[in-house]
CSV table of C-alpha atoms in Angstrom, one decimal:
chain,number,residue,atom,x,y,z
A,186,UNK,CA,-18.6,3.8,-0.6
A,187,UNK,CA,-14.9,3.0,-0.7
A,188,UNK,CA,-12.5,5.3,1.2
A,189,UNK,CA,-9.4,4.9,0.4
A,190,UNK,CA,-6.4,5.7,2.4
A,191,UNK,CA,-2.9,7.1,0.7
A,192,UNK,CA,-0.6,6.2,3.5
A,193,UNK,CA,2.4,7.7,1.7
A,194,UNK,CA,5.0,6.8,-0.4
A,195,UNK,CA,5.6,3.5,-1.8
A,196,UNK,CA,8.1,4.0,-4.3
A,197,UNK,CA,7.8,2.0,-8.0
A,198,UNK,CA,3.9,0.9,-7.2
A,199,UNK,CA,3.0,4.4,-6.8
A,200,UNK,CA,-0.8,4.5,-4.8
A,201,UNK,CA,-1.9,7.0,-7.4
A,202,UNK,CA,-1.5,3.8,-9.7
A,203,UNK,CA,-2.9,1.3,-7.0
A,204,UNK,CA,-5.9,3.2,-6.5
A,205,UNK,CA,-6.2,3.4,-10.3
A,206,UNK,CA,-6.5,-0.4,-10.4
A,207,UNK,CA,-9.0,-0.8,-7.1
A,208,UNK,CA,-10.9,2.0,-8.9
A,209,UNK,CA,-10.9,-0.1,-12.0
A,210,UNK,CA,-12.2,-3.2,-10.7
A,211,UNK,CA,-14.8,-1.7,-8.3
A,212,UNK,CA,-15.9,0.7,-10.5
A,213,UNK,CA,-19.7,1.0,-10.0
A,214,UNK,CA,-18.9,2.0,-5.9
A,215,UNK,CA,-18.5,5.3,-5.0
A,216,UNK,CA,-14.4,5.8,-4.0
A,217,UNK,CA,-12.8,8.8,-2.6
A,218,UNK,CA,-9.4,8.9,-2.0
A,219,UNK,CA,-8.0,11.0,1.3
A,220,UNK,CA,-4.0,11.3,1.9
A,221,UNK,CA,-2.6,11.0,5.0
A,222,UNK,CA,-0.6,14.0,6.1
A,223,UNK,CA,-0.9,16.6,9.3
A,224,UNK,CA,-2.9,18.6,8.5
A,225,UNK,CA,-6.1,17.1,7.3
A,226,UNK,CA,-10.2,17.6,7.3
A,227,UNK,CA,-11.0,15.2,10.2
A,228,UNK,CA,-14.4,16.5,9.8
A,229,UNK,CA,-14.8,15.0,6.5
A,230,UNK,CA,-12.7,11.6,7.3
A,231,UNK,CA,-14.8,11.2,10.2
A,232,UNK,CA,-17.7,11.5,7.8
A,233,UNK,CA,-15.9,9.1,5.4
A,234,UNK,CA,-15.3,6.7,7.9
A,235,UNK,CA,-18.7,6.1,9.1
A,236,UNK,CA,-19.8,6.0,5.5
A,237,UNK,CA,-17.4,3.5,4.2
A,238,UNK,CA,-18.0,-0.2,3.4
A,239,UNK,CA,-14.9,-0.7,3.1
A,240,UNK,CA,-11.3,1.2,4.2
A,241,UNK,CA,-8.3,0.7,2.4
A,242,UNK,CA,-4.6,1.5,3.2
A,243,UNK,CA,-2.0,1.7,1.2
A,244,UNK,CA,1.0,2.1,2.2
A,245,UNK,CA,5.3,1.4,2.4
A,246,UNK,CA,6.4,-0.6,5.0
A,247,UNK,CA,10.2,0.3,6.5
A,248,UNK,CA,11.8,-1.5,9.6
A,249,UNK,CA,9.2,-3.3,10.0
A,250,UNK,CA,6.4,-0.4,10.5
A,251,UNK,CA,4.1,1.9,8.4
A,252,UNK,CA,5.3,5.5,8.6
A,253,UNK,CA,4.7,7.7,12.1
A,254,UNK,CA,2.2,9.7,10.2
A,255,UNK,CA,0.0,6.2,9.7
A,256,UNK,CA,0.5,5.4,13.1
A,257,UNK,CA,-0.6,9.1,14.3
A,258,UNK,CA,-3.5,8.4,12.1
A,259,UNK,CA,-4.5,5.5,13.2
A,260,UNK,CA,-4.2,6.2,17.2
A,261,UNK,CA,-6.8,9.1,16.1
A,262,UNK,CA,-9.2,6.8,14.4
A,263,UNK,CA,-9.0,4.8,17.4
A,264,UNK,CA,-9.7,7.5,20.1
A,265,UNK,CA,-12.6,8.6,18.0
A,266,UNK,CA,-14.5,5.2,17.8
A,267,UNK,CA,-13.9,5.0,21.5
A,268,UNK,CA,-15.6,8.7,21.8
A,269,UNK,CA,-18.7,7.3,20.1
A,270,UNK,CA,-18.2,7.6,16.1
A,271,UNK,CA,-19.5,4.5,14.8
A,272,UNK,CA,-17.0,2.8,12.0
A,273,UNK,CA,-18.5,0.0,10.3
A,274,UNK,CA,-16.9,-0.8,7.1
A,275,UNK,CA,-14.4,-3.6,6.5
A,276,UNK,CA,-10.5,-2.5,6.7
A,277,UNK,CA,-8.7,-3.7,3.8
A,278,UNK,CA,-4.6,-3.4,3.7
A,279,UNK,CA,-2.0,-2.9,0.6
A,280,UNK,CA,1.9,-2.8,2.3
A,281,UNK,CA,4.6,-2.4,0.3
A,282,UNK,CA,8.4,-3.2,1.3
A,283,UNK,CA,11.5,-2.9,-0.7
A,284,UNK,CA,12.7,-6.4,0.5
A,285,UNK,CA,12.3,-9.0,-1.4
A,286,UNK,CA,10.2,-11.1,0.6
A,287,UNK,CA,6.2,-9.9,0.8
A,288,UNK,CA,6.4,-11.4,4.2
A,289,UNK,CA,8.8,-9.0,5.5
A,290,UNK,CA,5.3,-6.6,6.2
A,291,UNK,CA,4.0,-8.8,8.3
A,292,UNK,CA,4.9,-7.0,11.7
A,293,UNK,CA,2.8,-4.0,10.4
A,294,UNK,CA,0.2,-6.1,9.3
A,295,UNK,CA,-0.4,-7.3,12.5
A,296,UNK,CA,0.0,-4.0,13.9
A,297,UNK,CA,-3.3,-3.0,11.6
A,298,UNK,CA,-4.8,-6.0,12.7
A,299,UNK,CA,-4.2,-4.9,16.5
A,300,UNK,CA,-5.7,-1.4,15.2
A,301,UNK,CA,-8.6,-3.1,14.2
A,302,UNK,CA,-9.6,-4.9,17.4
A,303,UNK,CA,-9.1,-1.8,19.5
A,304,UNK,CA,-11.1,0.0,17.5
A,305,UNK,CA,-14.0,-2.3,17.0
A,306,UNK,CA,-13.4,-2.9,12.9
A,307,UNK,CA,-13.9,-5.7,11.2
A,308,UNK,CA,-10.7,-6.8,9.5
A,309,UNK,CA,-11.5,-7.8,5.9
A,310,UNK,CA,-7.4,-8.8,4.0
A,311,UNK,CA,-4.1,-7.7,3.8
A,312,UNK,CA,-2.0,-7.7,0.8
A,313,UNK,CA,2.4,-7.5,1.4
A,314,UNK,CA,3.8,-6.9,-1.4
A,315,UNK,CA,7.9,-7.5,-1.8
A,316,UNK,CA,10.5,-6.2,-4.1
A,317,UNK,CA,9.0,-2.5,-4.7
A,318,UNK,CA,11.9,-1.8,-5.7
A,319,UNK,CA,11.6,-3.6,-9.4
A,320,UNK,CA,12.7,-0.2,-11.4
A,321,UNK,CA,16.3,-0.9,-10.3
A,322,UNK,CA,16.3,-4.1,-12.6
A,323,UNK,CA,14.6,-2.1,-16.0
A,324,UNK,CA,14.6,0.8,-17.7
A,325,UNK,CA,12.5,3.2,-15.7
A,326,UNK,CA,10.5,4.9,-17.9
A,327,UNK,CA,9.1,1.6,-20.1
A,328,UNK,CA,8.9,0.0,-16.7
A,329,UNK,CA,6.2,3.0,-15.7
A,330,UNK,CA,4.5,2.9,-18.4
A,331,UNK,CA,3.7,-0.5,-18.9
A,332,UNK,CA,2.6,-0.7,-15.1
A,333,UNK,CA,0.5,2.5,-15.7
A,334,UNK,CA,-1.2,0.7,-18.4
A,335,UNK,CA,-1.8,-2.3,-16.1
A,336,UNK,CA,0.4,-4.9,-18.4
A,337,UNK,CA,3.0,-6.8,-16.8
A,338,UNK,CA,3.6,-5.6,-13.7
A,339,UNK,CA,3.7,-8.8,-11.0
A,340,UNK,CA,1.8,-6.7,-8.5
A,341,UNK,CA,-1.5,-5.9,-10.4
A,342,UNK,CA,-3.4,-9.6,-10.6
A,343,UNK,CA,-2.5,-9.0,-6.9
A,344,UNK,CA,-3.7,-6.0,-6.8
A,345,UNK,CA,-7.1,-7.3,-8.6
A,346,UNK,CA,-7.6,-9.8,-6.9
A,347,UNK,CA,-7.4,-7.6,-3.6
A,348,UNK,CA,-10.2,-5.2,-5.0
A,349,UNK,CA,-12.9,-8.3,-5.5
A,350,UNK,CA,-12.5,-8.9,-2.2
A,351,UNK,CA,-12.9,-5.3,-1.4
A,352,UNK,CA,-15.8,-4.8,-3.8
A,353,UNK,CA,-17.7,-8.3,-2.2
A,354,UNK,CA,-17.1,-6.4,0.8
A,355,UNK,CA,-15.9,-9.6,2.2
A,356,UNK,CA,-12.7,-11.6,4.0
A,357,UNK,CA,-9.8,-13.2,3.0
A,358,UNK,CA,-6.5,-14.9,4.4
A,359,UNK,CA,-3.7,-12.2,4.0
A,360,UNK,CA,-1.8,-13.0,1.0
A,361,UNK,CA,2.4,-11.6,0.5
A,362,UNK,CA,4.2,-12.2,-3.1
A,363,UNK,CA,7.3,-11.5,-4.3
A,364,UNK,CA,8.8,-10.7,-7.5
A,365,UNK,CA,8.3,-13.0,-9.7
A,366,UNK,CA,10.6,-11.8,-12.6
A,367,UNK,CA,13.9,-12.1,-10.7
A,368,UNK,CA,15.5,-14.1,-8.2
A,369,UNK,CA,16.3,-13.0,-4.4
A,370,UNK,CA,19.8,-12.7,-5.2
A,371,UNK,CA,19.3,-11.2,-8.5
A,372,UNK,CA,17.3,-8.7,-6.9
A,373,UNK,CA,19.8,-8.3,-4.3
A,374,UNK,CA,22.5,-7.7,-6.6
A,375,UNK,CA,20.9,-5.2,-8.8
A,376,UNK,CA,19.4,-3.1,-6.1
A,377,UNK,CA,23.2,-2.7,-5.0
A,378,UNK,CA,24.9,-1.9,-8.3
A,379,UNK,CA,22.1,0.8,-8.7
A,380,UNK,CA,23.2,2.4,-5.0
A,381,UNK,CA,26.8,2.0,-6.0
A,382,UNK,CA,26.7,3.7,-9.0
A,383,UNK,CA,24.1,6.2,-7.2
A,384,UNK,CA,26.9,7.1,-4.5
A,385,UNK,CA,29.2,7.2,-7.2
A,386,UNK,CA,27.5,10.1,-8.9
A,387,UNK,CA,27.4,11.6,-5.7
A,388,UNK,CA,30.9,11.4,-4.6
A,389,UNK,CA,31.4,12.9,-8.0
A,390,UNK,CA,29.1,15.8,-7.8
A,391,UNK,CA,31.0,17.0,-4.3
C-alpha cells in the first residue's frame, strides 16, 4: 500500500494533481491519500503507517521549511515509533518552492531525512522541485489544463520518474529541477510584473 501524505499547499503543481500522476504510474498498489491538518484520525494514520510500503509527502517548501503543520506531524510520527508502533515502509519526498532553483528545498529535505533517522525509517528519495510558480508566465487556465492532462508540464517526467522508484519500493539519490521553459531571470522578471500589477489592483480596490 501507498500512503500518501498532502502536506498542504503547493500552489500551480497542486498535490491533488501530483497524486493523480503517482496514482497513474503505480496503479496496480493500493494508495490512499490522508491530508495533513489538526484535527485528524491518528487512529487510522497510525494504521496507515504501519501498513505502507512506502510514505510520500508532498509538500511547499517556504523559508527554507515545510509548513508548522508538517513539522507537528512529523514530531507525532516520531514520538509514536518511539512508543512502539512499528513503521516500516520507505519515505519518499515531493517539495515544492516558488524559487527558481529546486535546490533551494534542500534545508527541508534534510530536515525529512533527520525525521527519518530518529524515527527508524528507511529513507527511499526526494524530489525539489523549483519555479512553482510557472502560472505567472502563461495563461492560467490553458496552463491547468494541459498540466491536468499530464502534457507539458516540466514537473511531470519528474514526477514519473519519482513514482517508479516509489512503486520498486526502492532508493534513489535526491534529484531538484528547475524550469525548464524560462530563464532565472525571465522567471524573476515575470513573477514581479505579476505582483506589481497584483498590488496595483489592490491599491485600486481601497
Amino acid at each position: 500500500m501507498i500512503l500518501f501524505l498532502d502536506g498542504g499547499y503547493t500552489l500551480t503543481a497542486g498535490n491533488e494533481a501530483c497524486a493523480e500522476i503517482i496514482q497513474e504510474c503505480t496503479q496496480k498498489e493500493e494508495f490512499i491519500s490522508v491530508k495533513i491538518e489538526e484535527d485528524m484520525d491518528w487512529n487510522s494514520v497510525y494504521r496507515y503507517l504501519e501498513d505502507a510500503c512506502a510514505i510520500v509527502l508532498a509538500a511547499g517548501v517556504y523559508l527554507d521549511s515545510v509548513s508548522s503543520g508538517v513539522l507537528r506531524f512529523l514530531e507525532k510520527v516520531e514520538q509514536a515509533v518511539i512508543g512502539g508502533e512499528s513503521i516500516g515502509g520507505r519515505f519518499y519526498a515531493i517539495l515544492y518552492t516558488e524559487l527558481y532553483e529546486g535546490e533551494q528545498t534542500s534545508v527541508a529535505m534534510e530536515v525529512l531525512k533527520n525525521f527519518c533517522a530518529h524515527a527508524n525509517i528507511t529513507w527511499g528519495r526526494g524530489l525539489g522541485i523549483g519555479g512553482n510558480k510557472m502560472e505567472t508566465l502563461r495563461c492560467k487556465n490553458s496552463f491547468w489544463d494541459r498540466f491536468r492532462k499530464n502534457l507539458s508540464d516540466f514537473r511531470t517526467d519528474s514526477l514519473r520518474e519519482q513514482a517508479l522508484f516509489i512503486r520498486e519500493k526502492i532508493q534513489g539519490t535526491d534529484v531538484y529541477i528547475n524550469p525548464q521553459a524560462v530563464s532565472r531571470k525571465g522567471y524573476i522578471r515575470k513573477i514581479n510584473q505579476k505582483s506589481k500589477k497584483s498590488n496595483r489592483v489592490k491599491f485600486a480596490q481601497n
